[in-house]
Each structure stands twice: as C-alpha cells, then as structure tokens.
Coordinates of C-alpha atoms in Angstrom, one line a residue:
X240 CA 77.7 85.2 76.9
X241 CA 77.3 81.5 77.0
X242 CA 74.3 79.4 77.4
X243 CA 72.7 79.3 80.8
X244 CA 74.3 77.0 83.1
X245 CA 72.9 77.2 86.3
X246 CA 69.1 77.1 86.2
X247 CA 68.1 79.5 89.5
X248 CA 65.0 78.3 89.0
X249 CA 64.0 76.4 92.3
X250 CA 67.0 76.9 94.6
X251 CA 66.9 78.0 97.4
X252 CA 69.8 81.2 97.5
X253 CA 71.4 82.6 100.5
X254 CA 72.4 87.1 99.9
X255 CA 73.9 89.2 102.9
X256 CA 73.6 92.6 101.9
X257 CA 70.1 92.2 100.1
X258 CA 68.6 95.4 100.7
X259 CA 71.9 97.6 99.6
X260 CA 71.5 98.8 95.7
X261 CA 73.5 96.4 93.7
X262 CA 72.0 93.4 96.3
X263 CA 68.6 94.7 96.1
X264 CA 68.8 94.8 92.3
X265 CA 69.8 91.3 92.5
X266 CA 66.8 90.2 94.9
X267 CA 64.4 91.6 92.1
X268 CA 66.3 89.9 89.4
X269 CA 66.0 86.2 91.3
X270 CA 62.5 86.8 92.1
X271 CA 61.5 86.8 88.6
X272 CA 63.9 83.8 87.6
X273 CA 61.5 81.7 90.0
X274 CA 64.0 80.7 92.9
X275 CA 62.6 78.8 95.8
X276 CA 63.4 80.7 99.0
X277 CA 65.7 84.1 99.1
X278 CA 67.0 84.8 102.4
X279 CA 68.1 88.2 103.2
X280 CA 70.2 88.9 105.6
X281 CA 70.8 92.4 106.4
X282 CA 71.9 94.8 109.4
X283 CA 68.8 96.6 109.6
X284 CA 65.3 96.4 108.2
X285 CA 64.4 98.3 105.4
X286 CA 60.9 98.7 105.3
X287 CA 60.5 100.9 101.7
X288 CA 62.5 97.8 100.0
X289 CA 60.6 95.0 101.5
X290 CA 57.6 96.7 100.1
X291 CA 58.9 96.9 96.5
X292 CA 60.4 93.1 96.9
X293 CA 56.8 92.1 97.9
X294 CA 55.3 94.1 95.3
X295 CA 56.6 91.5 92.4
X296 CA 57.2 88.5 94.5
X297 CA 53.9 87.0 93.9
X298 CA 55.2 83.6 95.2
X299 CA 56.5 85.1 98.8
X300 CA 60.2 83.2 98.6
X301 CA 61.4 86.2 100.3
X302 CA 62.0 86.0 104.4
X303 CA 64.5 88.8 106.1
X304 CA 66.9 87.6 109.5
X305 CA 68.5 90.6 111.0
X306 CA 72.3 89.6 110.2
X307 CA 75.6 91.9 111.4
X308 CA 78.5 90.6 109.8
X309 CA 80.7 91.5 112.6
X310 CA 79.0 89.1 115.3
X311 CA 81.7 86.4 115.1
X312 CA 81.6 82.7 113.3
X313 CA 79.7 81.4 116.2
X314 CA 77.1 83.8 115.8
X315 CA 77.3 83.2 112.2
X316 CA 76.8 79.8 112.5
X317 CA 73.4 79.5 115.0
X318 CA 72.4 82.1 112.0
X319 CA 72.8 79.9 109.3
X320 CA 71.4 76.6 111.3
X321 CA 68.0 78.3 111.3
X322 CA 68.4 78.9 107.5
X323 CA 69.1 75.3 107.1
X324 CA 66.0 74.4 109.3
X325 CA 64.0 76.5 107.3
X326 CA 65.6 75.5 103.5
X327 CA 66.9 72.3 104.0
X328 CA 69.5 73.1 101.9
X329 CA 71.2 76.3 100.6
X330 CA 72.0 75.8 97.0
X331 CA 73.8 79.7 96.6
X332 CA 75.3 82.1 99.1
X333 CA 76.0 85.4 97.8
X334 CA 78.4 87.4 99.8
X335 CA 77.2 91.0 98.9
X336 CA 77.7 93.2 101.8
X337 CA 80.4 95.8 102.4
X338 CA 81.6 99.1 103.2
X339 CA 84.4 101.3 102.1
X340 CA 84.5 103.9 105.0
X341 CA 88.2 103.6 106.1
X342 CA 88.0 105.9 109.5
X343 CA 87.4 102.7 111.3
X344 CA 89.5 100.4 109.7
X345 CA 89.0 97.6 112.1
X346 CA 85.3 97.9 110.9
X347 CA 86.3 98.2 107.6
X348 CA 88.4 94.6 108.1
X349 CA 86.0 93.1 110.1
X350 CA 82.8 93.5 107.7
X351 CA 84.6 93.0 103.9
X352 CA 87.4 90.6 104.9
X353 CA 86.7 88.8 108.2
X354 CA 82.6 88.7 107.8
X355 CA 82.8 87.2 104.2
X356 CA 85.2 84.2 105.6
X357 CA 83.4 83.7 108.3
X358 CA 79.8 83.2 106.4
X359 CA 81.4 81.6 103.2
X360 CA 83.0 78.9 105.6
X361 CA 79.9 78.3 107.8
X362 CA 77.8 77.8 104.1
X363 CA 81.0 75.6 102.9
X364 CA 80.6 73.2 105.5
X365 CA 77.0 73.0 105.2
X366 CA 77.5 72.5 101.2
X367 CA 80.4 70.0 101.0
X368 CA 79.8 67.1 99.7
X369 CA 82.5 65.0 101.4
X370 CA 80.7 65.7 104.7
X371 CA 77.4 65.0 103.8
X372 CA 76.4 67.9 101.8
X373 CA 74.8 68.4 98.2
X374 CA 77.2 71.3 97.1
X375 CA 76.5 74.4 96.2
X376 CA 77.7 77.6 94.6
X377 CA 79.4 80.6 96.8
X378 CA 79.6 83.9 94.7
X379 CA 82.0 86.6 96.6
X380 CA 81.6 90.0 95.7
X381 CA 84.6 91.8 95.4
X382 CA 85.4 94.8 93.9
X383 CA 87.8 96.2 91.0
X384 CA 89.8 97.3 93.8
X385 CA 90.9 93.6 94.1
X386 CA 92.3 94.2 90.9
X387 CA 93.6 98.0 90.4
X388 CA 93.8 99.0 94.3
X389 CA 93.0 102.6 95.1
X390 CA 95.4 104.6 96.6
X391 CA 93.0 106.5 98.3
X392 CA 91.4 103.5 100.0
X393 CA 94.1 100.9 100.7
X394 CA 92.7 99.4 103.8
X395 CA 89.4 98.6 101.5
X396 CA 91.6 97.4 98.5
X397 CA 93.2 95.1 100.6
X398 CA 89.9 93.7 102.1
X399 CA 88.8 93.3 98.5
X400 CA 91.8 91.8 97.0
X401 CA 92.2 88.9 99.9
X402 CA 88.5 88.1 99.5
X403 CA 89.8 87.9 95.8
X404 CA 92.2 85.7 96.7
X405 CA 90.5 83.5 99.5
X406 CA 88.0 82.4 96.5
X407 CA 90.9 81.6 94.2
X408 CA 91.7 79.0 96.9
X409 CA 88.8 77.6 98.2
X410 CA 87.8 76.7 94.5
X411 CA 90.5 74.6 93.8
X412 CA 88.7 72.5 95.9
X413 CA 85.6 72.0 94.2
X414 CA 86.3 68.3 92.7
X415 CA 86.1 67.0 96.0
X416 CA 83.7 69.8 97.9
X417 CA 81.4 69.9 94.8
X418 CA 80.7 74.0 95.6
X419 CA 81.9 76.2 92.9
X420 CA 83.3 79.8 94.1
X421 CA 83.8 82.5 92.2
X422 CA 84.3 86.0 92.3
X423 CA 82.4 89.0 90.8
X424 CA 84.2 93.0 91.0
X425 CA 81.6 95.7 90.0
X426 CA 83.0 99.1 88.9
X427 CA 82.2 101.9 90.5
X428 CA 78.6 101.7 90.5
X429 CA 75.9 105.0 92.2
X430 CA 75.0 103.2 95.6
X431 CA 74.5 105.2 99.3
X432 CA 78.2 102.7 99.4
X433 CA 80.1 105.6 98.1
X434 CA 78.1 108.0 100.6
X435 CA 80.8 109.4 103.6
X436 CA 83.7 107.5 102.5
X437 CA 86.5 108.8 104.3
X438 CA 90.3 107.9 103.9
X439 CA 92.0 106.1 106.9
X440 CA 93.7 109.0 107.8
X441 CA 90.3 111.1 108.3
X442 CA 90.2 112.9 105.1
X443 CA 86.3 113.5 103.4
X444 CA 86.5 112.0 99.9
X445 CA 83.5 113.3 98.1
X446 CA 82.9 110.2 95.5
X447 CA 79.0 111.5 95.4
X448 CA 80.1 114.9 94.5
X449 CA 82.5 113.9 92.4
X450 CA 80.3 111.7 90.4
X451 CA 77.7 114.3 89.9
X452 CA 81.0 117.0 88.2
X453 CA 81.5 113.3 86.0
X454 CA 85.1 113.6 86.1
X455 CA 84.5 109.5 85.9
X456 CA 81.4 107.0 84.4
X457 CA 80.0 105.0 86.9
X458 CA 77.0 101.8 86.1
X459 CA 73.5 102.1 87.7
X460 CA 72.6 99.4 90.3
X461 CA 70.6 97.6 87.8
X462 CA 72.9 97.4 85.4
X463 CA 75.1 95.6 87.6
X464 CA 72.8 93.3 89.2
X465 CA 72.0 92.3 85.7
X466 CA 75.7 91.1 85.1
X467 CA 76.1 89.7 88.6
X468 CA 73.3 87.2 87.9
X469 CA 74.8 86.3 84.4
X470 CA 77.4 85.5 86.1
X471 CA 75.9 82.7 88.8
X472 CA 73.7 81.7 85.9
X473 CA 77.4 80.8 83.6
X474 CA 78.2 79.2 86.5
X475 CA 82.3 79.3 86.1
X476 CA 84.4 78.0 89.4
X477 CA 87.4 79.6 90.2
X478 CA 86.8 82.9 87.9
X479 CA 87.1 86.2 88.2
X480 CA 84.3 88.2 86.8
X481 CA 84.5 92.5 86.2
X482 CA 81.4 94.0 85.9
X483 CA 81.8 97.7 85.1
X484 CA 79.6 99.8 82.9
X485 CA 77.2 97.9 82.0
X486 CA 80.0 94.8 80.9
X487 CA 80.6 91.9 81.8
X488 CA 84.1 90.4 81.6
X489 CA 86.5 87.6 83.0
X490 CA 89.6 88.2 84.3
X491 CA 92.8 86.5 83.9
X492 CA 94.4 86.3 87.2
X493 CA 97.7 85.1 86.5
X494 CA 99.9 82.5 89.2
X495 CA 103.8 83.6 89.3
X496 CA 104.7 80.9 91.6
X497 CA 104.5 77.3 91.1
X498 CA 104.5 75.2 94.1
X499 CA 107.1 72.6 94.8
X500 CA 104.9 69.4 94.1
X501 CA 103.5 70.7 90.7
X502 CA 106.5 72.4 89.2
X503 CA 107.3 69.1 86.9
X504 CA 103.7 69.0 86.3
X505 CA 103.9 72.8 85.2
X506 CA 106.4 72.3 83.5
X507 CA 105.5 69.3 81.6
X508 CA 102.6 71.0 80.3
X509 CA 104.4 74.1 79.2
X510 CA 106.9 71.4 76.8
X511 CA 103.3 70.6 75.6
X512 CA 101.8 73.8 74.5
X513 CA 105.2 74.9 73.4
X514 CA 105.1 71.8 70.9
X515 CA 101.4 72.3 70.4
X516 CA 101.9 76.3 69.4
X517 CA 104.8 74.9 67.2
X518 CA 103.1 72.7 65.0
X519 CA 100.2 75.1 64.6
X520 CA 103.2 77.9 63.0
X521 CA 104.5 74.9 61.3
X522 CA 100.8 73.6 59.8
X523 CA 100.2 78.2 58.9
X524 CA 103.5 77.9 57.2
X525 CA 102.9 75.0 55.5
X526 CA 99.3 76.9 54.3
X527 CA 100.7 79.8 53.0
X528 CA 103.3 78.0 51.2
X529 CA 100.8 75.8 49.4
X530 CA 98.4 78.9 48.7
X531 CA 101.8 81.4 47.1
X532 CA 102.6 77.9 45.0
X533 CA 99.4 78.1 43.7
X534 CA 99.6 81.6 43.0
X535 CA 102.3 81.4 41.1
X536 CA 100.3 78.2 38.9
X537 CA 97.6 80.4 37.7
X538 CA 100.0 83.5 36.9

C-alpha cells in the first residue's frame, strides 16, 4: 500500500450506517486516527455500541442524529444543514448503509440506490468548491456485487452496481468540484446484513447458515474496516477498491464506449502508447541483441 495520503487526523467525517458491523468497525478505527467530529447517522439508536464508541473516544468527537435513508432529499438536506451548523464543514461522507433483503424491493431500491444519491448529492453541494465549498472526499460503499452480480439477489446487484457507476461519474468532476469519490466493495463479510435475506421472489436464502457449513470464506468486520480506512487514507478519485478477505485491491473498470467529443482524443492517445509500447520491444530487442553479441565475444 502506498504512503498515507489523506491525513484523517482533524476532519470532521460524515458515516450513515455507523452502528452496522463493517460501519461500526470503521467508527472505532477513526476515533483512534484523531478525527475532529464523527457524525453518525443511523435508523435507530444503538445503545450497546454507543457505549463501546464512548469507551475509547476519550476526546467525545462522536454525536448520533437519527437518520432513515428513505425520507426523501428534502429531508436529507434539513439533516445535513444541522451537520453543517454543528461542523462547519464536512471534510468526508461515507455512504455505509444498506440492505440486501429483496422481498421489498422498492425498499431495497430506495435505501442502497436512491438514499446514497440523495445524501452524496446534498454533501456534494455543500463540498464543491465552485460554489463556495472547501471540497471534500465522498467514499460509496458498494459491494462486489457491483462487480460479479449475484443471481440470487439481482435487485441488490443492481443497486450496487449503479451506485458503482454513479461514483465513476461524479468523479470525473473533481478538477473543478475539488471532492474526490470513490468506491469501496467488501466481500462477503459476517454482519446481521446477511441475517433474513430473502430473494425477490420470497424464497429464504440462509447466508448465516450457510456460512457456518463454510461452503465459502467470508472476512470479519474488522478486517474490513481496516481496508476501508486504507482506502480514504490513499485517497485515490475515481477508483474502485475490493476489499475481500482481509485484501485490499483496485479494480480496473474498463470504458467500451468513447463518447463522440473525445473519440480523436482516444484515439490520439492510443497512436501514442502503441508508439510508446513499440519502442520499448524495439529498445528489449536491441538489449538482447547486444548481450547474445557479447556472448558470443567471450566464447
């Protein structure tokens, strides 16, 4: 892993979904790399967490707003005001909350795909700089369903794939915004999120039980939250990150389409790493030819 390059020391960071495993991980993980403020923002209280967050958060960053990411952008936005009024500022947002239930799949769409817009557009406006903002940084976290769907859970593949997507885009626009987006897909990691997941049809799907027969590894919480933070701390826009098992890995997300207005651009560069790739086999041939000459000297 590279050097650090994003210092969370001081900022003041922004997690929906901070008393879920992998988010509550993460909360630990901040507190003890000396952030500012941590806002959590979570459906319900959760009384046994808060205690353990207290427990090591000798500073007290940590304040809790009761946050339901189905209320709607306008609800979303009087939310995030009283952040702002209370920050000043929100240096990171880090979209963490989701579910993978599909019996409601209006639910389903409305908490991983419509929820996560809705917040990471409210935070982009307070963050862009060409409207008065200081930047920021905007971690999405996805899911490796973005990026090998499963066919037993399409509806939440699909949520996790546009949300894949939806940062791709936003990011280009970071010379201009100055926010940096990103996302992060955790394997299969042992959370209550794989609790009572049930296909769209209705169908039980027994991940906890099938977990405990092993039939597949899965990473602990900890082990993800560990990677999620290197990741905001190597501070990369526009990636995608995999964590799964305990690695953690960037993706190559590959465009098939050029549009219309950069298509000579594309392909100007292409001319140029073509010519690029050839003098490198021309300067290894040129090597090897000098080294066999020699070779043949000394015999």
């Amino acid at each position: 892993m590279e050097e650090v390059k994003l210092d969370l020391s001081g900022k003041n960071i922004v997690i929906i979904g901070g008393f879920g495993g992998i988010g509550f991980e993460t909360c630990k993980l901040l507190i003890q790399k000396g952030v500012a403020n941590l806002m959590i923002l979570h459906k319900t209280w959760n009384e046994s967490a808060s205690k353990e967050l207290r427990s090591i958060d000798a500073a007290g960053v940590c304040q809790y707003m009761e946050f339901d990411l189905t209320c709607g952008l306008e609800k979303t936005r009087q939310v995030f005001a009283q952040i702002m009024e209370k920050f000043g500022s929100i240096d990171v947002l880090i979209n963490g909350a989701g579910i993978c239930d599909e019996q409601d799949f209006s639910i389903i769409i409305a908490v991983n795909f419509t929820g996560t817009i809705n917040t990471t557009l409210v935070a982009y406006d307070l963050m862009d700089k060409s409207r008065g903002g200081k930047g920021g940084v905007v971690v999405n976290i996805s899911s490796v369903a973005a990026l090998t769907p499963f066919p037993v859970l399409p509806v939440y593949s699909a949520t996790k794939g546009g949300i894949l997507n939806f940062t791709r885009a936003l990011a280009h626009l970071e010379p201009k915004t100055g926010i940096t987006l990103y996302s992060i897909c955790p394997g299969i990691t042992d959370t209550k999120h794989w609790e009572q997941v049930r296909h769209f049809q209705g169908r039980e799907l027994c991940f906890k039980e099938k977990m405990r027969g092993r039939p597949f590894s899965t990473q602990t919480p900890m082990a993800c939250a560990a990677n999620v933070v290197k990741a905001i701390e190597a501070h990369k826009n526009g990636v995608t990150w995999m964590c799964d098992l305990g690695q953690l890995k960037l993706v190559e997300i590959k465009n098939f389409w050029t549009p219309p207005h950069h298509r000579q651009e594309h392909e100007q560069q292409e001319q140029q790493d073509e010519q690029q790739q050839n003098q490198e086999n021309e300067q290894n041939a040129s090597k090897k030819g000098s080294r066999k000459r020699k070779l043949q000297m000394s015999g």
